[in-house]
PDB file of C-alpha atoms and ligand atoms in Angstrom:
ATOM      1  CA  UNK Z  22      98.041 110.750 124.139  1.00 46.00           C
ATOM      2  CA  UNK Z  23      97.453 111.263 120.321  1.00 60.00           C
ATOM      3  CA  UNK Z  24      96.026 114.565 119.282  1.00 61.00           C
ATOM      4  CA  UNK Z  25      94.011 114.179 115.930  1.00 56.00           C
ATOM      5  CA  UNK Z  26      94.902 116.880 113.668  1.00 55.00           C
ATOM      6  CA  UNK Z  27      91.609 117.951 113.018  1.00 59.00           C
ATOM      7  CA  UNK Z  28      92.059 118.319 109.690  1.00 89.00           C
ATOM      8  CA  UNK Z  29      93.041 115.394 108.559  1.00 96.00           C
ATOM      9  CA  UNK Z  30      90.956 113.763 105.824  1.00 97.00           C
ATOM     10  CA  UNK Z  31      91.424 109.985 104.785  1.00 98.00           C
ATOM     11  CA  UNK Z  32      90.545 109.711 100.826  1.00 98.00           C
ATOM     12  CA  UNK Z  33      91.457 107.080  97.558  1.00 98.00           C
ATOM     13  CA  UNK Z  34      94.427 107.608  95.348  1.00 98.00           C
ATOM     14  CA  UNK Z  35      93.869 108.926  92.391  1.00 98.00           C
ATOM     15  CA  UNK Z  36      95.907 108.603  89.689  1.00 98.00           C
ATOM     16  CA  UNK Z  37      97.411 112.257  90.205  1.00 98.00           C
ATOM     17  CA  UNK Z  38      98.111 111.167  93.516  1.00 98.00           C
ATOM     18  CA  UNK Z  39     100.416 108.357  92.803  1.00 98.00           C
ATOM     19  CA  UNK Z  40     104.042 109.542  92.654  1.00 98.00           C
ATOM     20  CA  UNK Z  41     103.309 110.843  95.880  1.00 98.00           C
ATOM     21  CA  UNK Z  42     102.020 107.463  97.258  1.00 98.00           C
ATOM     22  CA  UNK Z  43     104.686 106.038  95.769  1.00 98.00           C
ATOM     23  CA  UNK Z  44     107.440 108.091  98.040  1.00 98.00           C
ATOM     24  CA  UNK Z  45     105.477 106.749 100.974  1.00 98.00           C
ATOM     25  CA  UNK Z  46     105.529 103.304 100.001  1.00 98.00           C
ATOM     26  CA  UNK Z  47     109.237 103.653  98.899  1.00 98.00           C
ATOM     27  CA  UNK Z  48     109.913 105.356 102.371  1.00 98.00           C
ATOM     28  CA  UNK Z  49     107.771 102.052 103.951  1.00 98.00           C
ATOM     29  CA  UNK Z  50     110.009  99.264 101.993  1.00 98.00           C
ATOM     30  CA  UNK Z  51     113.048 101.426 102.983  1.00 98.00           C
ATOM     31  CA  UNK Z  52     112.294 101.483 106.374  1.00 98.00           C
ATOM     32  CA  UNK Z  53     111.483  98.039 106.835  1.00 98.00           C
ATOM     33  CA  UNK Z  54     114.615  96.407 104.571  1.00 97.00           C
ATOM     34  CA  UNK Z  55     116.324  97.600 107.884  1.00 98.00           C
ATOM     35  CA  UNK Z  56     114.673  94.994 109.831  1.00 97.00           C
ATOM     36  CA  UNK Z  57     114.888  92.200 106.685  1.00 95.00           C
ATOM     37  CA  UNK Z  58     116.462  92.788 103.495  1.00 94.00           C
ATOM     38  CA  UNK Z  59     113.490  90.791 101.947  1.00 93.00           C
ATOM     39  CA  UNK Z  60     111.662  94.357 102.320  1.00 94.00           C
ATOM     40  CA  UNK Z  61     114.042  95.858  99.698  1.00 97.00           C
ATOM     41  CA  UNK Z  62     111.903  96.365  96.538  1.00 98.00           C
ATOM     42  CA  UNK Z  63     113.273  95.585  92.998  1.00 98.00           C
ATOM     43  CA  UNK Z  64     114.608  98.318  90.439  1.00 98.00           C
ATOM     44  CA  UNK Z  65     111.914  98.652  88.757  1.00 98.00           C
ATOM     45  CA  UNK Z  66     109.148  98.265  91.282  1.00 98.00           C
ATOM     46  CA  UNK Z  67     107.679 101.895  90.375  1.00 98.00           C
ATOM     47  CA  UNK Z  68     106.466 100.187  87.331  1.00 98.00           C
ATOM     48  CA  UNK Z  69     105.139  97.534  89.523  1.00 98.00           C
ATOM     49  CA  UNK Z  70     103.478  99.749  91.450  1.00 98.00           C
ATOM     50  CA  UNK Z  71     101.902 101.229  88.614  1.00 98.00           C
ATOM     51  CA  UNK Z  72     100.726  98.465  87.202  1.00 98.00           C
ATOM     52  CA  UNK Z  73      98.825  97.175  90.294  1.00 98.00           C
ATOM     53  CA  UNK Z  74      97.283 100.421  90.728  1.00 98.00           C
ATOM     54  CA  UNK Z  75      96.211 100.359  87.024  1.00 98.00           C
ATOM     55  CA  UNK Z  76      95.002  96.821  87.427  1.00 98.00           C
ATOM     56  CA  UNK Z  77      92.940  97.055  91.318  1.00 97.00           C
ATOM     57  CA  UNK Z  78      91.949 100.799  92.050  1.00 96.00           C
ATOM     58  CA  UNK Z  79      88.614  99.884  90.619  1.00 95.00           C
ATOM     59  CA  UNK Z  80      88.637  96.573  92.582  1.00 97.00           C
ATOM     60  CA  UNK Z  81      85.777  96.891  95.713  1.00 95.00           C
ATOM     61  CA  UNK Z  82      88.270  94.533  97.262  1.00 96.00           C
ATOM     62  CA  UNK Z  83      91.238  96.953  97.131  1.00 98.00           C
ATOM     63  CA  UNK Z  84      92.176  99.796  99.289  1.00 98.00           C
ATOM     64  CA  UNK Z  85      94.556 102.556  98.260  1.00 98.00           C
ATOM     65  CA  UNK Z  86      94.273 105.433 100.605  1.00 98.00           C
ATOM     66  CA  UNK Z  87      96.214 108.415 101.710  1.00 98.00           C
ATOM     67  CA  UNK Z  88      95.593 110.404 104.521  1.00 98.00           C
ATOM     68  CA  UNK Z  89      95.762 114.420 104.203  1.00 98.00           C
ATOM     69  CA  UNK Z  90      96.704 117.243 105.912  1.00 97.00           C
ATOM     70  CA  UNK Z  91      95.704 120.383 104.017  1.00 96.00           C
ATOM     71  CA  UNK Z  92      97.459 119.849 100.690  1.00 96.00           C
ATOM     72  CA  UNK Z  93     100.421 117.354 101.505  1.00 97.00           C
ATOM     73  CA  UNK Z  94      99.495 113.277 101.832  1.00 98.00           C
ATOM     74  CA  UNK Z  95     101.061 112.455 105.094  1.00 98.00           C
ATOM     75  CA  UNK Z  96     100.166 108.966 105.359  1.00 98.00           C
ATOM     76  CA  UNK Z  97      99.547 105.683 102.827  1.00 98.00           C
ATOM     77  CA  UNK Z  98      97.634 102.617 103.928  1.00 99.00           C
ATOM     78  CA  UNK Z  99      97.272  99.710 100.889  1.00 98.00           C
ATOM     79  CA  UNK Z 100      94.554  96.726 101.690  1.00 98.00           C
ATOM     80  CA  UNK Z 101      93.456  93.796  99.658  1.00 98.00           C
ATOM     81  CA  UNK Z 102      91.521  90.930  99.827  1.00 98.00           C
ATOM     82  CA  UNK Z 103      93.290  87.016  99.228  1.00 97.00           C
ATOM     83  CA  UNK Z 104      91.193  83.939  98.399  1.00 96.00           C
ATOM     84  CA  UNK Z 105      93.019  80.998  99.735  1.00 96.00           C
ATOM     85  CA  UNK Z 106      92.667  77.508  97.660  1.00 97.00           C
ATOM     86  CA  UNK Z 107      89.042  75.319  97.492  1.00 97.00           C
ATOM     87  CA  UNK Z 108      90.664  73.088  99.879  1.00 98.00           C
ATOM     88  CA  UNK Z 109      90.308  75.522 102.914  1.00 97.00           C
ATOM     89  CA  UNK Z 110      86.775  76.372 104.277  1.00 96.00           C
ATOM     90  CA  UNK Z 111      87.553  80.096 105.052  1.00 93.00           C
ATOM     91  CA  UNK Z 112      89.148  81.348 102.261  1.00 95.00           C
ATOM     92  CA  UNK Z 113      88.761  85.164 101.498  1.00 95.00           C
ATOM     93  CA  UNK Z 114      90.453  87.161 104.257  1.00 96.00           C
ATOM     94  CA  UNK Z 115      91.953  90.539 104.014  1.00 98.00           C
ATOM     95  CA  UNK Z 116      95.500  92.129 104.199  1.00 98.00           C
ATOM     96  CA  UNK Z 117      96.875  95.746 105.289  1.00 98.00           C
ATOM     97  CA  UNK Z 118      99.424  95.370 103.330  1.00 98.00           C
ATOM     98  CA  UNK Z 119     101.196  98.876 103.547  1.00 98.00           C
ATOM     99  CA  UNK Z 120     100.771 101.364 106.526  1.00 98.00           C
ATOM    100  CA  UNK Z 121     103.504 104.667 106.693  1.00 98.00           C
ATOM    101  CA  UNK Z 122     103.211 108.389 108.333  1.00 98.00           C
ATOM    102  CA  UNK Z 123     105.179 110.728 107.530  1.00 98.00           C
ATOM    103  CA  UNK Z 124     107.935 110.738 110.361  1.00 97.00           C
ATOM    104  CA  UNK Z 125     107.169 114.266 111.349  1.00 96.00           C
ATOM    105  CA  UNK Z 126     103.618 113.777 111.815  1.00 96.00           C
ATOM    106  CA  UNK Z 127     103.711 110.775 113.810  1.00 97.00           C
ATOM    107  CA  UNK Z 128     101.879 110.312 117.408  1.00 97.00           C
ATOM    108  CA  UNK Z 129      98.883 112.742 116.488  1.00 96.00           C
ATOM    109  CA  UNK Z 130      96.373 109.550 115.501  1.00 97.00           C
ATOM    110  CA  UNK Z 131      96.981 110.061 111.598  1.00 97.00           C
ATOM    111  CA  UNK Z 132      97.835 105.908 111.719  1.00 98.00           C
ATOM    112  CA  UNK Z 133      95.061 105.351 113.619  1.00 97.00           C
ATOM    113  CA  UNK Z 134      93.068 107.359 111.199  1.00 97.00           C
ATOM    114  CA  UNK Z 135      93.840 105.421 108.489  1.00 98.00           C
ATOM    115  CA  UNK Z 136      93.219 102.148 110.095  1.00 98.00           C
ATOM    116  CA  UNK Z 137      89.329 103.273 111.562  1.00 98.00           C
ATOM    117  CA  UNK Z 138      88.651 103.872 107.746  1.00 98.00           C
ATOM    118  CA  UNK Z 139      90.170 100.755 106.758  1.00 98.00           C
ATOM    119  CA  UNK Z 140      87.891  99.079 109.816  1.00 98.00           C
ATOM    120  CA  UNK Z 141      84.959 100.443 108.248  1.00 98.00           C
ATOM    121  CA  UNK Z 142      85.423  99.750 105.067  1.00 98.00           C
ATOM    122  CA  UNK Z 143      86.376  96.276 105.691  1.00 98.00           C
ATOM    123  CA  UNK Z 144      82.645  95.532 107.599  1.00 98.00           C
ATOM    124  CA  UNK Z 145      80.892  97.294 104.821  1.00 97.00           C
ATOM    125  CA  UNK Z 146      82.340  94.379 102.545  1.00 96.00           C
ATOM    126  CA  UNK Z 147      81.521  91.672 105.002  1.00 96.00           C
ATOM    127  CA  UNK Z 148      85.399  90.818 105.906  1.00 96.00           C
ATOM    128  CA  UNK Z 149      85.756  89.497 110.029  1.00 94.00           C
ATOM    129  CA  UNK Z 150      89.010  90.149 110.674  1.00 96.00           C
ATOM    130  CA  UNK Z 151      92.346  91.987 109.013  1.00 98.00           C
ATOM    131  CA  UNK Z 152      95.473  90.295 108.891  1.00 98.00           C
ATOM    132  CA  UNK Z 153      98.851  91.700 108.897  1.00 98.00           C
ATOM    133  CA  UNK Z 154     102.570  91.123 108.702  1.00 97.00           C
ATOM    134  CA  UNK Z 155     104.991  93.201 110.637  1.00 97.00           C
ATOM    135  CA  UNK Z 156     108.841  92.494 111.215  1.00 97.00           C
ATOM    136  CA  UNK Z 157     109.391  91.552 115.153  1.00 96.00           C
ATOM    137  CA  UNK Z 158     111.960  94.317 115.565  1.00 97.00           C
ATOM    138  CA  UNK Z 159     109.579  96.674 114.550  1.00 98.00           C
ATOM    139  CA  UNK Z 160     108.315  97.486 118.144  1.00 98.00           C
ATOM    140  CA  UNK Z 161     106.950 101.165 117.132  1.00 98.00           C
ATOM    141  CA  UNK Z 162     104.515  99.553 114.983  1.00 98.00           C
ATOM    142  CA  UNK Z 163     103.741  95.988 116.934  1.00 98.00           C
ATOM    143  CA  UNK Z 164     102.653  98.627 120.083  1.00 98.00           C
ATOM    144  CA  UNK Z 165     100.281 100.528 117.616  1.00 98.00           C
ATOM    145  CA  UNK Z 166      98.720  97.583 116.244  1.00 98.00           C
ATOM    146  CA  UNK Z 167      99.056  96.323 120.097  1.00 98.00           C
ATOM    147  CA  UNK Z 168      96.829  99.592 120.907  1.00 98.00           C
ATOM    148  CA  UNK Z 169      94.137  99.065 118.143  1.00 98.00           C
ATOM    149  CA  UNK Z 170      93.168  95.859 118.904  1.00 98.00           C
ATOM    150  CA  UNK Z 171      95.372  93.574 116.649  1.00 98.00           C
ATOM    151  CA  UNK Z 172      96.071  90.416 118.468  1.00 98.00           C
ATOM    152  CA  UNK Z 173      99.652  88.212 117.747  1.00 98.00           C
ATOM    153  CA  UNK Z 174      97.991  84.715 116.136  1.00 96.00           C
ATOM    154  CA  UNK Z 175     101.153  83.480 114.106  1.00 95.00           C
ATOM    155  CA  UNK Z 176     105.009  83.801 113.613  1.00 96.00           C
ATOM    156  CA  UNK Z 177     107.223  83.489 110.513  1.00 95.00           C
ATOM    157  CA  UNK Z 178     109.994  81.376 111.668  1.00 96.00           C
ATOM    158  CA  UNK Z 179     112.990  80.991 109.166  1.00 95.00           C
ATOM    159  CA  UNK Z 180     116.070  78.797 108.688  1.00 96.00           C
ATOM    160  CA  UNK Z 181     119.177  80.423 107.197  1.00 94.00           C
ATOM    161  CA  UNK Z 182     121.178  78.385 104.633  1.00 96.00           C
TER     162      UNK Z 182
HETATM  163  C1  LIG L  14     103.611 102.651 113.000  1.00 69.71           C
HETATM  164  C2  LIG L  14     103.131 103.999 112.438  1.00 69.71           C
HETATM  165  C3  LIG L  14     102.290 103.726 111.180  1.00 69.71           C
HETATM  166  C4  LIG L  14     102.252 104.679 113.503  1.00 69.71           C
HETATM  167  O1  LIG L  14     101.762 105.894 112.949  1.00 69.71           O
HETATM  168  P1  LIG L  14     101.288 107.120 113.884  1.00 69.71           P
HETATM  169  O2  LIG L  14     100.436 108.005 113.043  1.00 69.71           O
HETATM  170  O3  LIG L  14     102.448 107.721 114.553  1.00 69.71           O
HETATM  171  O4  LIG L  14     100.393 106.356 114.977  1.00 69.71           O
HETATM  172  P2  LIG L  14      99.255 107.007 115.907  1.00 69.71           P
HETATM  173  O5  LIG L  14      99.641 108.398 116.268  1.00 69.71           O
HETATM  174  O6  LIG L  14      97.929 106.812 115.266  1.00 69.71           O
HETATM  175  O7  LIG L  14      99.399 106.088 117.201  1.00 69.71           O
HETATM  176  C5  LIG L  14      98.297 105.695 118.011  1.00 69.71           C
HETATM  177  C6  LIG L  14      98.814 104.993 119.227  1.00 69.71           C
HETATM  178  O8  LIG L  14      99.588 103.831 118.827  1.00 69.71           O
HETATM  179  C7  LIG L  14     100.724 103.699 119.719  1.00 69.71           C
HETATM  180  N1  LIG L  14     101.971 103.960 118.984  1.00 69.71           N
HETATM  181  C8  LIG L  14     102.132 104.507 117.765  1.00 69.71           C
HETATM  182  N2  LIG L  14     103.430 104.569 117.420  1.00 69.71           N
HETATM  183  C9  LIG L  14     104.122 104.058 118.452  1.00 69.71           C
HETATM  184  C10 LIG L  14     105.497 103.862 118.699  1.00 69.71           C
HETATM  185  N3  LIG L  14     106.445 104.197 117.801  1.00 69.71           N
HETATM  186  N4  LIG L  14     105.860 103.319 119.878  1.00 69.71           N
HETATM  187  C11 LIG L  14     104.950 102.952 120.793  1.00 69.71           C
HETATM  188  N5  LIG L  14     103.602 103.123 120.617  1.00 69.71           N
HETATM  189  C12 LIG L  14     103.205 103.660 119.453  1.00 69.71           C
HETATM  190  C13 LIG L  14     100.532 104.728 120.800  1.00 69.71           C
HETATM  191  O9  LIG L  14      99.751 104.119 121.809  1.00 69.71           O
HETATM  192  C14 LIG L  14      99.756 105.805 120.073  1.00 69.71           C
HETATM  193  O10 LIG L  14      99.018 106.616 120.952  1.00 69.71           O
HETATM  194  P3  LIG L  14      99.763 107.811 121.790  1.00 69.71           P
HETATM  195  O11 LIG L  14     100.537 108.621 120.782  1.00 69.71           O
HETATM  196  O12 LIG L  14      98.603 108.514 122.400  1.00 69.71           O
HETATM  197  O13 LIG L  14     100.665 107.136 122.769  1.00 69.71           O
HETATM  198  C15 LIG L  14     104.321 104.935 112.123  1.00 69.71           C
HETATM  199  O14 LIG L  14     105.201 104.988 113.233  1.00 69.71           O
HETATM  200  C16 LIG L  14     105.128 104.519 110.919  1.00 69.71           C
HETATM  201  O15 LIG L  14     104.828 104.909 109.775  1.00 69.71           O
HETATM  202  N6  LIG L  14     106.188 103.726 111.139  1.00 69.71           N
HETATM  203  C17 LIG L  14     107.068 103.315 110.064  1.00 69.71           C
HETATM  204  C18 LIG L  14     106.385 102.349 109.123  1.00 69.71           C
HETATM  205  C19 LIG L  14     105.859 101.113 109.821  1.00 69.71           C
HETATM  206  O16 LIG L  14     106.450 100.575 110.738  1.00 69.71           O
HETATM  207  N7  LIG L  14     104.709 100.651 109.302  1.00 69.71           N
HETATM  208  C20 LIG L  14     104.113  99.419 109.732  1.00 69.71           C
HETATM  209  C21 LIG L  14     104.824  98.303 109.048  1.00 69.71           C
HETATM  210  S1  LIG L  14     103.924  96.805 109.199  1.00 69.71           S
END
């Protein structure tokens, strides 16, 4: 059963904050380049980063959150919202598009932490549903989405050349 560390406080990246959110989403592409190598993030994606911080962290349609445990960020979770083209009637839906703990503060509810906020913050803005991707070997995370709710809707299916 998780344990939530009972100090553990869910708050927006600010700009001092971002080399550290930048470890955790380094640590998140490394991880899951083991599953695909499509993961594996380009040389210069800290710039990247950067630059989509600079450009969305006033957005209301973009998350960038860490979670905290005294002083250290333990955990990153990234949303934002996509419009699809006129041609589809629902069109604005919303991605969690990076979710990482730190490995050794895992199974004490920080994830889940992160992804009640998101939750939250997603009705306040009228959204009815988050979408995600996660890599099918990835079991650890497909059971924790499993356990908050997230239903399987589609696959990615891929032919190698
Ligand atoms: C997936 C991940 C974010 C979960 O973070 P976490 O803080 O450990 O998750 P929580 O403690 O909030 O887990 C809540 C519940 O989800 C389930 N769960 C979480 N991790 C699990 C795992 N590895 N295996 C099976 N169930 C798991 C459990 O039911 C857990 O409750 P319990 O501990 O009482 O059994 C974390 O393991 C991680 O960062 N993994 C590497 C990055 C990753 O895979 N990100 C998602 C990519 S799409």
């Amino acid at each position: 059963m998780s344990d939530s560390p009972p100090d553990v406080r869910i708050l927006p990246i600010t700009p001092q904050d971002l080399p550290r959110a930048a470890e955790l989403f380094h640590a998140l592409h490394t991880f899951n380049a083991t599953f695909d190598p499509r993961f594996t993030l380009a040389d210069d994606w800290p710039t990247h980063l950067r630059a989509a911080y600079e450009r969305t962290r006033d957005d209301p349609d973009t998350l960038w959150t860490l979670a905290w445990h005294g002083e250290e960020a333990v955990g990153l979770l990234l949303a934002q919202a996509h419009l699809d083209p006129p041609i589809f009637r629902h069109r604005r839906w919303l991605e969690l598009s990076a979710l990482y703990v730190e490995p050794s503060y895992r199974r004490h509810g920080v994830a889940r932490l992160l992804v009640e906020y998101l939750q939250a913050w997603a009705r306040q803005r009228g959204f009815d549903a988050i979408q995600l991707y996660v890599s099918a070997a990835n079991t650890g995370a497909r059971q924790f989405y499993a356990r908050q709710g997230f239903e399987l809707l589609q696959e990615i299916w891929r032919y190698r050349l």
